[in-house]
Amino acid sequence: MALDTIKISETLAAKWGARLGMWLEICARCGLCAKGCHFFQSDPRPEHVPAYRLKPLRQVLAAKGNISEADMAALVDTVYGTCTMCQRCTMYCPHGINIAFMVRATRALAVSVGLTPKGLASGLANALEMGNNLSITAEEYQETLDWQLEEVQEEMPEAACPVDQEGVRSMVTFHPRDIKFYPGNLYSYLKLYNAMGEDFTFTSQGWDSTNIGLFAGDDAAAGTLAGRVVAAGERLKVQRVVTAE
Amino acid sequence: MNVYDLATGPLVWLAFALCLGGLSVRTALFLRLARERDKPVFTGFEPRWAGLSILHWLLPLNVTALESPWVTLAGFLFHAGLLLVGFLGLGHAVFWNQAWGLNWWSIPDGLSDVLTLASLAAVLFFALRRLVRPEVKALTSAGDWLALALAAAPMLTGYLTAHGYGDPETMFLIHVCSGCALIAAIPFTRLSHALFFFLSRAVTGSDFGKRQVGAW
């Protein structure tokens, strides 16, 4: 299938802005960002210098979106394969250039032509369809909460695990792997919040704190996923949403 | 009007007009573009964090100063020489006074010499770094050499003029022309960081500050 370069140009135009232009221009190519990058620190190849990740974006801009499939494949490799968008490089940059911001804009180009890497795309599809990126069912969710509450109650008989309680202070969201792979984390959350005497609740809707849409560079999906957490918080009339890593 | 008058008269006016006019236009365009399609520049703005972030990088109070001390030292020496001698060098102070009636501090010639040589040494350091360090070499493009050459030329020719190397009039003429080129190029090349350093640090300082992770 041929590359839809019109779609790429449109996305490029939509992503253009004051910060993007400024940062592309003032990068001094000093390479100091390399000190902050775990990719470069563990494998010091020139391609692992954070500033290097702006190359594909410059290339697409110079070509006004009209790039070859091979170049697009290289772009996908660079912006998904060599960056976790942790922003540590920005801490080391004398100009304070936010490279992750531009990596995300570049990822949007890939998203616009359906080139989101497979693993991310399936996690994103799961999140949109099932409400969490690991396709955990409502039953599994509640069972795991109940199980971990029982564990906590062995030490703290008074411990509670409220779900969908309205009007409390904190609504707790977390990563779905805490249900599927590391239920011990849930145990810790419950123990901590109960010991603190925190006025909290879990929620049956919008509990996945991850936003794969944001990470993948898919703005529409990012908005949908963030909107669910907001909607859950508003429905339960909580004062704040607590987001675990 | 001979070449000498042309270089020290209209050419200087032109350079300053391009520099100040260009920077004003670029600031206005940046703010307009931000208002139209980059709202977080304004909505996220935190004056305290923006100010702290600028301060932490105008002074060596940052993580890079600790982890890359040599590059930091070279960076400070380079900018100090360029700006201090540019604004306060005795010959320049006289020029500011004669041309526009501006009176401010001047620094003695001996100090200007030291600052200029240190600054040129920093240029040499940056050039070698671009050639030797693979990760910097891979990033380097023609624009980087242009920026370095634009900055180095007036400093080198200024030093040579002050110490009587070469034909005095020719050397002085090259010095004035290369100085004008540097001033005029600021808004239109990577040297625009003279302006955007502050805007960029304000944006990023605000962004990091609101997350309570320090004034990076």
Short mmCIF file of C-alpha atoms in Angstrom, two decimals:
data_model
loop_
_atom_site.label_atom_id
_atom_site.label_comp_id
_atom_site.label_asym_id
_atom_site.label_seq_id
_atom_site.Cartn_x
_atom_site.Cartn_y
_atom_site.Cartn_z
CA MET A 1 0.00 0.00 0.00
CA ALA A 2 1.38 3.39 -0.98
CA LEU A 3 2.14 5.92 1.69
CA ASP A 4 -0.59 8.57 2.10
CA THR A 5 1.70 11.60 1.93
CA ILE A 6 -1.26 14.00 1.84
CA LYS A 7 -2.28 12.73 5.28
CA ILE A 8 1.30 13.25 6.48
CA SER A 9 1.37 16.86 5.21
CA GLU A 10 -1.98 17.56 6.89
CA THR A 11 -0.78 16.18 10.20
CA LEU A 12 2.46 18.09 9.85
CA ALA A 13 0.50 21.33 9.34
CA ALA A 14 -1.72 20.54 12.33
CA LYS A 15 1.29 19.88 14.54
CA TRP A 16 3.18 23.04 13.57
CA GLY A 17 3.31 25.64 16.32
CA ALA A 18 5.36 28.27 18.12
CA ARG A 19 7.27 25.86 20.35
CA LEU A 20 7.99 23.31 17.63
CA GLY A 21 9.45 25.94 15.30
CA MET A 22 11.46 27.60 18.04
CA TRP A 23 12.99 24.37 19.31
CA LEU A 24 13.88 23.04 15.88
CA GLU A 25 15.63 26.32 15.14
CA ILE A 26 17.65 26.90 18.30
CA CYS A 27 18.97 23.38 18.88
CA ALA A 28 22.72 24.04 18.86
CA ARG A 29 23.59 20.39 18.18
CA CYS A 30 25.88 20.47 21.18
CA GLY A 31 25.01 16.90 22.15
CA LEU A 32 24.80 17.69 25.88
CA CYS A 33 21.39 15.99 25.91
CA ALA A 34 23.22 12.65 25.52
CA LYS A 35 24.19 12.79 29.21
CA GLY A 36 20.54 12.52 30.18
CA CYS A 37 19.54 9.70 27.86
CA HIS A 38 19.41 6.11 29.10
CA PHE A 39 19.55 4.87 25.50
CA PHE A 40 22.82 6.73 24.93
CA GLN A 41 24.24 5.87 28.35
CA SER A 42 23.73 2.14 27.79
CA ASP A 43 24.65 2.13 24.08
CA PRO A 44 26.51 5.30 23.09
CA ARG A 45 25.75 5.34 19.38
CA PRO A 46 25.28 8.70 17.62
CA GLU A 47 21.72 7.63 16.78
CA HIS A 48 21.02 7.53 20.51
CA VAL A 49 21.73 11.22 21.11
CA PRO A 50 18.33 12.77 21.86
CA ALA A 51 18.87 15.67 19.41
CA TYR A 52 19.32 13.05 16.69
CA ARG A 53 15.63 12.17 17.07
CA LEU A 54 14.69 15.49 15.49
CA LYS A 55 16.30 14.46 12.20
CA PRO A 56 13.25 12.64 10.81
CA LEU A 57 11.00 15.62 11.64
CA ARG A 58 13.39 18.01 9.89
CA GLN A 59 13.46 15.67 6.91
CA VAL A 60 9.66 15.48 6.64
CA LEU A 61 9.38 19.26 7.04
CA ALA A 62 11.95 19.87 4.31
CA ALA A 63 10.04 17.51 2.00
CA LYS A 64 6.68 19.04 3.03
CA GLY A 65 5.43 15.59 4.01
CA ASN A 66 6.34 13.98 0.72
CA ILE A 67 8.72 11.25 1.92
CA SER A 68 9.43 7.71 0.81
CA GLU A 69 8.24 4.56 2.54
CA ALA A 70 11.81 3.71 3.50
CA ASP A 71 12.28 7.11 5.16
CA MET A 72 8.97 6.72 6.94
CA ALA A 73 10.05 3.29 8.22
CA ALA A 74 13.27 4.88 9.52
CA LEU A 75 11.21 7.63 11.17
CA VAL A 76 9.05 5.06 12.97
CA ASP A 77 12.17 3.21 14.14
CA THR A 78 13.74 6.38 15.47
CA VAL A 79 10.83 7.99 17.31
CA TYR A 80 9.31 4.80 18.73
CA GLY A 81 12.42 2.67 18.98
CA THR A 82 14.96 5.02 20.56
CA CYS A 83 12.89 7.20 22.90
CA THR A 84 10.60 6.65 25.86
CA MET A 85 9.74 10.37 26.07
CA CYS A 86 10.98 10.53 29.66
CA GLN A 87 12.17 14.15 29.20
CA ARG A 88 15.47 13.67 31.00
CA CYS A 89 17.29 15.16 27.99
CA THR A 90 15.37 18.41 28.56
CA MET A 91 16.90 18.62 32.04
CA TYR A 92 20.36 18.62 30.46
CA CYS A 93 19.64 21.02 27.60
CA PRO A 94 20.96 24.58 28.09
CA HIS A 95 18.09 25.87 25.95
CA GLY A 96 15.48 23.75 27.69
CA ILE A 97 14.39 22.13 24.44
CA ASN A 98 11.59 19.63 24.95
CA ILE A 99 12.64 16.82 22.66
CA ALA A 100 9.89 14.49 23.88
CA PHE A 101 7.33 17.06 22.74
CA MET A 102 8.74 16.90 19.24
CA VAL A 103 9.12 13.11 19.28
CA ARG A 104 5.41 12.96 20.09
CA ALA A 105 4.60 15.31 17.19
CA THR A 106 6.65 13.06 14.92
CA ARG A 107 4.85 9.98 16.21
CA ALA A 108 1.58 11.63 15.18
CA LEU A 109 2.81 11.49 11.58
CA ALA A 110 3.18 7.73 11.87
CA VAL A 111 -0.22 7.41 13.54
CA SER A 112 -1.84 9.42 10.72
CA VAL A 113 -0.88 6.78 8.17
CA GLY A 114 -1.54 3.75 10.36
CA LEU A 115 2.09 3.01 11.19
CA THR A 116 1.74 2.86 14.97
CA PRO A 117 3.98 -0.06 16.08
CA LYS A 118 1.99 -3.26 16.61
CA GLY A 119 2.40 -3.64 20.36
CA LEU A 120 1.33 -0.08 21.02
CA ALA A 121 -1.53 -0.26 18.53
CA SER A 122 -2.98 -3.40 20.17
CA GLY A 123 -2.65 -1.92 23.67
CA LEU A 124 -4.38 1.21 22.43
CA ALA A 125 -7.16 -0.82 20.80
CA ASN A 126 -7.61 -2.72 24.07
CA ALA A 127 -7.79 0.51 26.04
CA LEU A 128 -10.37 2.04 23.72
CA GLU A 129 -12.48 -1.11 23.59
CA MET A 130 -12.16 -2.53 27.11
CA GLY A 131 -11.38 0.56 29.19
CA ASN A 132 -7.85 -0.62 30.02
CA ASN A 133 -4.84 -1.55 27.94
CA LEU A 134 -4.63 -5.17 29.16
CA SER A 135 -8.26 -6.11 28.37
CA ILE A 136 -9.11 -6.85 31.98
CA THR A 137 -12.80 -7.58 32.51
CA ALA A 138 -14.95 -5.91 35.18
CA GLU A 139 -15.18 -9.24 37.05
CA GLU A 140 -11.41 -9.76 37.05
CA TYR A 141 -10.96 -6.20 38.31
CA GLN A 142 -13.37 -6.56 41.21
CA GLU A 143 -12.11 -10.05 42.12
CA THR A 144 -8.53 -8.84 42.33
CA LEU A 145 -9.52 -5.88 44.51
CA ASP A 146 -11.48 -8.22 46.83
CA TRP A 147 -8.58 -10.69 47.00
CA GLN A 148 -6.04 -8.02 47.89
CA LEU A 149 -8.39 -6.49 50.45
CA GLU A 150 -8.62 -9.90 52.17
CA GLU A 151 -4.82 -10.03 52.28
CA VAL A 152 -4.62 -6.58 53.81
CA GLN A 153 -7.36 -7.38 56.32
CA GLU A 154 -5.22 -10.19 57.77
CA GLU A 155 -3.02 -7.43 59.15
CA MET A 156 -5.53 -4.59 59.27
CA PRO A 157 -8.98 -6.01 59.98
CA GLU A 158 -10.60 -2.58 59.65
CA ALA A 159 -9.20 -1.97 56.16
CA ALA A 160 -11.76 -1.13 53.48
CA CYS A 161 -11.70 -0.99 49.69
CA PRO A 162 -14.45 1.39 48.60
CA VAL A 163 -15.41 1.31 44.92
CA ASP A 164 -17.50 4.04 43.25
CA GLN A 165 -18.02 5.90 46.50
CA GLU A 166 -19.24 9.42 45.81
CA GLY A 167 -17.99 12.67 47.30
CA VAL A 168 -14.68 11.38 48.70
CA ARG A 169 -11.37 13.23 48.52
CA SER A 170 -9.30 10.98 46.26
CA MET A 171 -10.18 8.73 43.36
CA VAL A 172 -7.34 6.24 42.83
CA THR A 173 -6.32 5.16 39.34
CA PHE A 174 -3.40 2.88 38.45
CA HIS A 175 -1.72 0.79 35.77
CA PRO A 176 -3.70 -2.31 34.69
CA ARG A 177 -0.61 -4.47 35.24
CA ASP A 178 -1.31 -4.04 38.96
CA ILE A 179 -4.36 -6.22 38.38
CA LYS A 180 -2.87 -8.65 35.90
CA PHE A 181 0.77 -9.08 36.94
CA TYR A 182 1.54 -7.28 40.18
CA PRO A 183 -1.48 -7.45 42.50
CA GLY A 184 1.01 -6.89 45.31
CA ASN A 185 1.00 -3.25 44.28
CA LEU A 186 -2.73 -3.06 44.94
CA TYR A 187 -2.04 -4.57 48.35
CA SER A 188 0.41 -1.73 49.01
CA TYR A 189 -2.00 0.98 47.81
CA LEU A 190 -4.77 -0.38 50.04
CA LYS A 191 -2.51 -0.71 53.05
CA LEU A 192 -1.12 2.78 52.57
CA TYR A 193 -4.42 4.60 52.04
CA ASN A 194 -6.08 2.77 54.93
CA ALA A 195 -3.15 3.44 57.26
CA MET A 196 -3.17 7.12 56.24
CA GLY A 197 -6.87 7.36 56.91
CA GLU A 198 -7.22 8.77 53.40
CA ASP A 199 -10.79 9.42 52.21
CA PHE A 200 -10.49 7.47 48.94
CA THR A 201 -12.30 5.33 46.44
CA PHE A 202 -11.45 3.07 43.54
CA THR A 203 -13.64 3.36 40.48
CA SER A 204 -15.25 0.76 38.24
CA GLN A 205 -14.95 3.09 35.22
CA GLY A 206 -11.93 5.07 34.05
CA TRP A 207 -9.47 3.40 36.44
CA ASP A 208 -6.61 2.87 33.95
CA SER A 209 -4.11 5.63 34.66
CA THR A 210 -2.06 4.97 31.55
CA ASN A 211 -2.72 6.87 28.36
CA ILE A 212 -1.34 4.88 25.46
CA GLY A 213 -2.96 7.38 23.09
CA LEU A 214 -0.74 10.10 24.49
CA PHE A 215 2.33 7.85 24.36
CA ALA A 216 1.62 6.67 20.81
CA GLY A 217 1.08 10.22 19.56
CA ASP A 218 -2.62 9.63 18.77
CA ASP A 219 -4.31 12.83 19.94
CA ALA A 220 -7.89 11.70 19.35
CA ALA A 221 -7.40 8.49 21.34
CA ALA A 222 -5.47 10.38 24.04
CA GLY A 223 -8.44 12.72 24.45
CA THR A 224 -10.89 9.82 24.70
CA LEU A 225 -8.81 7.98 27.32
CA ALA A 226 -8.16 11.06 29.47
CA GLY A 227 -11.84 11.99 29.12
CA ARG A 228 -12.88 8.71 30.75
CA VAL A 229 -10.84 9.40 33.88
CA VAL A 230 -12.23 12.93 34.05
CA ALA A 231 -15.78 11.62 33.57
CA ALA A 232 -15.30 9.06 36.36
CA GLY A 233 -13.97 11.73 38.70
CA GLU A 234 -16.86 14.07 37.90
CA ARG A 235 -19.46 11.30 38.25
CA LEU A 236 -18.13 10.43 41.71
CA LYS A 237 -17.74 14.13 42.62
CA VAL A 238 -14.24 13.58 44.02
CA GLN A 239 -11.85 16.41 44.88
CA ARG A 240 -8.85 14.92 43.12
CA VAL A 241 -7.65 12.03 41.02
CA VAL A 242 -4.56 10.16 42.22
CA THR A 243 -2.50 8.72 39.40
CA ALA A 244 0.03 5.99 40.12
CA GLU A 245 2.89 5.42 37.71
CA MET B 1 31.97 58.40 0.60
CA ASN B 2 34.82 55.90 0.78
CA VAL B 3 34.63 52.26 1.84
CA TYR B 4 35.70 53.15 5.36
CA ASP B 5 32.85 55.63 5.83
CA LEU B 6 30.39 53.22 4.28
CA ALA B 7 31.40 50.42 6.66
CA THR B 8 31.35 52.51 9.82
CA GLY B 9 28.22 54.46 8.86
CA PRO B 10 25.33 53.00 6.86
CA LEU B 11 26.51 49.39 7.27
CA VAL B 12 26.38 49.64 11.06
CA TRP B 13 22.94 51.23 10.91
CA LEU B 14 21.77 48.48 8.59
CA ALA B 15 23.15 45.75 10.86
CA PHE B 16 21.49 47.15 13.97
CA ALA B 17 18.21 47.81 12.14
CA LEU B 18 18.15 44.20 10.88
CA CYS B 19 19.05 42.87 14.31
CA LEU B 20 16.60 44.87 16.43
CA GLY B 21 13.87 44.98 13.78
CA GLY B 22 14.28 41.28 13.07
CA LEU B 23 14.16 40.33 16.74
CA SER B 24 11.02 42.46 17.27
CA VAL B 25 9.27 40.87 14.31
CA ARG B 26 10.29 37.39 15.39
CA THR B 27 9.02 37.99 18.93
CA ALA B 28 5.70 39.28 17.57
CA LEU B 29 5.38 36.30 15.20
CA PHE B 30 6.21 33.83 17.98
CA LEU B 31 3.57 35.33 20.28
CA ARG B 32 0.98 35.42 17.50
CA LEU B 33 1.59 31.80 16.52
CA ALA B 34 1.47 30.81 20.18
CA ARG B 35 -1.84 32.63 20.65
CA GLU B 36 -3.33 31.04 17.57
CA ARG B 37 -2.24 27.44 17.96
CA ASP B 38 0.03 26.90 20.93
CA LYS B 39 -2.03 28.10 23.88
CA PRO B 40 -0.04 26.21 26.57
CA VAL B 41 2.73 28.78 26.06
CA PHE B 42 0.42 31.25 27.82
CA THR B 43 -1.90 29.06 29.91
CA GLY B 44 1.03 27.17 31.40
CA PHE B 45 3.16 30.25 32.07
CA GLU B 46 4.46 30.50 35.64
CA PRO B 47 6.55 33.67 36.14
CA ARG B 48 8.36 32.33 39.20
CA TRP B 49 9.44 29.09 37.56
CA ALA B 50 10.24 30.78 34.28
CA GLY B 51 12.48 33.25 36.11
CA LEU B 52 14.19 30.55 38.17
CA SER B 53 14.82 28.43 35.10
CA ILE B 54 16.45 31.34 33.26
CA LEU B 55 18.54 32.16 36.33
CA HIS B 56 19.72 28.57 36.81
CA TRP B 57 21.11 28.54 33.29
CA LEU B 58 22.46 32.08 33.12
CA LEU B 59 24.45 31.01 36.17
CA PRO B 60 26.03 27.56 36.21
CA LEU B 61 23.44 26.23 38.68
CA ASN B 62 22.28 23.24 36.68
CA VAL B 63 22.85 19.57 36.16
CA THR B 64 24.85 20.10 32.97
CA ALA B 65 27.33 22.37 34.78
CA LEU B 66 28.06 19.42 37.10
CA GLU B 67 28.10 16.66 34.52
CA SER B 68 29.74 18.51 31.61
CA PRO B 69 31.98 21.05 33.39
CA TRP B 70 34.38 21.60 30.47
CA VAL B 71 31.66 22.35 27.93
CA THR B 72 30.00 24.61 30.49
CA LEU B 73 33.24 26.47 31.14
CA ALA B 74 33.86 26.89 27.41
CA GLY B 75 30.28 28.08 26.93
CA PHE B 76 30.57 30.72 29.62
CA LEU B 77 34.01 31.92 28.47
CA PHE B 78 32.80 32.10 24.90
CA HIS B 79 29.70 34.17 25.67
CA ALA B 80 31.47 36.33 28.25
CA GLY B 81 34.18 37.31 25.77
CA LEU B 82 31.73 37.99 22.99
CA LEU B 83 29.32 40.08 25.04
CA LEU B 84 31.68 41.87 27.44
CA VAL B 85 34.17 42.93 24.79
CA GLY B 86 31.37 43.61 22.31
CA PHE B 87 29.56 46.00 24.61
CA LEU B 88 32.28 47.24 26.93
CA GLY B 89 35.60 46.95 25.07
CA LEU B 90 37.33 50.33 25.11
CA GLY B 91 37.24 50.81 21.33
CA HIS B 92 33.59 49.83 21.28
CA ALA B 93 32.70 52.06 24.23
CA VAL B 94 34.17 55.00 22.34
CA PHE B 95 32.15 53.99 19.31
CA TRP B 96 28.89 53.80 21.27
CA ASN B 97 29.65 57.23 22.65
CA GLN B 98 30.61 58.90 19.38
CA ALA B 99 27.84 57.34 17.32
CA TRP B 100 24.88 57.46 19.66
CA GLY B 101 26.04 59.42 22.70
CA LEU B 102 25.75 56.36 24.91
CA ASN B 103 27.94 56.45 28.00
CA TRP B 104 28.59 53.29 29.94
CA TRP B 105 31.35 51.31 31.55
CA SER B 106 34.36 50.22 29.62
CA ILE B 107 36.92 47.54 30.40
CA PRO B 108 40.68 48.01 30.04
CA ASP B 109 42.38 46.71 26.90
CA GLY B 110 44.38 44.13 28.83
CA LEU B 111 41.20 42.51 30.10
CA SER B 112 39.66 42.65 26.63
CA ASP B 113 42.68 40.76 25.31
CA VAL B 114 42.33 38.03 27.92
CA LEU B 115 38.57 37.72 27.36
CA THR B 116 38.97 37.62 23.59
CA LEU B 117 41.68 34.96 23.69
CA ALA B 118 39.67 32.86 26.14
CA SER B 119 36.64 33.19 23.91
CA LEU B 120 38.64 32.18 20.83
CA ALA B 121 40.05 29.22 22.74
CA ALA B 122 36.46 28.21 23.48
CA VAL B 123 35.63 28.45 19.77
CA LEU B 124 38.57 26.16 19.05
CA PHE B 125 37.35 23.76 21.75
CA PHE B 126 33.85 23.68 20.24
CA ALA B 127 35.23 23.16 16.74
CA LEU B 128 37.44 20.27 17.88
CA ARG B 129 34.57 18.78 19.82
CA ARG B 130 32.46 18.79 16.64
CA LEU B 131 35.22 16.97 14.77
CA VAL B 132 36.29 14.49 17.43
CA ARG B 133 33.27 13.43 19.47
CA PRO B 134 31.29 10.97 17.31
CA GLU B 135 27.92 11.86 18.84
CA VAL B 136 28.46 15.59 18.21
CA LYS B 137 29.94 14.98 14.78
CA ALA B 138 26.84 13.06 13.75
CA LEU B 139 24.63 16.01 14.69
CA THR B 140 26.78 18.68 13.05
CA SER B 141 25.60 20.41 9.89
CA ALA B 142 26.74 23.41 7.84
CA GLY B 143 24.66 25.78 9.97
CA ASP B 144 26.74 24.92 13.04
CA TRP B 145 29.98 25.89 11.33
CA LEU B 146 28.37 29.07 10.02
CA ALA B 147 27.26 30.09 13.51
CA LEU B 148 30.71 29.39 14.93
CA ALA B 149 32.46 31.28 12.11
CA LEU B 150 30.11 34.27 12.42
CA ALA B 151 30.99 34.59 16.10
CA ALA B 152 34.70 33.89 15.75
CA ALA B 153 35.44 36.26 12.85
CA PRO B 154 34.90 39.63 14.62
CA MET B 155 36.76 38.43 17.72
CA LEU B 156 39.76 37.24 15.76
CA THR B 157 39.92 40.31 13.50
CA GLY B 158 39.32 42.60 16.48
CA TYR B 159 42.28 41.10 18.28
CA LEU B 160 44.46 41.33 15.16
CA THR B 161 43.40 44.96 14.62
CA ALA B 162 44.12 45.94 18.21
CA HIS B 163 47.60 44.40 18.04
CA GLY B 164 48.56 45.78 14.65
CA TYR B 165 48.68 42.54 12.68
CA GLY B 166 48.24 42.92 8.93
CA ASP B 167 47.37 46.10 7.10
CA PRO B 168 45.64 48.20 9.80
CA GLU B 169 42.91 49.66 7.59
CA THR B 170 42.07 46.40 5.83
CA MET B 171 42.04 44.46 9.08
CA PHE B 172 39.80 47.07 10.70
CA LEU B 173 37.46 47.01 7.71
CA ILE B 174 37.16 43.22 7.91
CA HIS B 175 36.55 43.53 11.64
CA VAL B 176 33.69 46.02 11.16
CA CYS B 177 32.14 44.03 8.32
CA SER B 178 32.31 40.71 10.17
CA GLY B 179 30.89 42.39 13.28
CA CYS B 180 28.01 43.77 11.25
CA ALA B 181 27.42 40.34 9.70
CA LEU B 182 27.23 38.81 13.19
CA ILE B 183 24.81 41.45 14.47
CA ALA B 184 22.60 41.27 11.38
CA ALA B 185 22.52 37.46 11.38
CA ILE B 186 21.17 37.12 14.93
CA PRO B 187 17.43 37.07 14.10
CA PHE B 188 17.82 34.92 10.99
CA THR B 189 20.11 32.09 12.09
CA ARG B 190 20.55 29.80 15.06
CA LEU B 191 21.99 32.86 16.82
CA SER B 192 18.35 33.76 17.43
CA HIS B 193 18.84 31.85 20.68
CA ALA B 194 19.91 35.28 21.98
CA LEU B 195 16.13 35.83 22.13
CA PHE B 196 14.68 32.33 22.17
CA PHE B 197 16.89 31.12 25.02
CA PHE B 198 14.70 33.23 27.31
CA LEU B 199 11.38 32.23 25.71
CA SER B 200 12.30 28.55 25.61
CA ARG B 201 13.52 28.46 29.21
CA ALA B 202 10.37 30.32 30.28
CA VAL B 203 8.18 27.69 28.61
CA THR B 204 10.16 24.70 29.88
CA GLY B 205 10.78 26.19 33.34
CA SER B 206 7.03 26.70 33.71
CA ASP B 207 6.31 23.20 32.46
CA PHE B 208 8.72 21.50 34.87
CA GLY B 209 7.91 23.91 37.69
CA LYS B 210 4.23 23.16 37.74
CA ARG B 211 5.13 19.50 38.34
CA GLN B 212 7.20 20.58 41.34
CA VAL B 213 10.35 18.92 40.02
CA GLY B 214 12.74 21.86 40.26
CA ALA B 215 13.69 24.81 38.10
CA TRP B 216 15.46 22.99 35.31
#
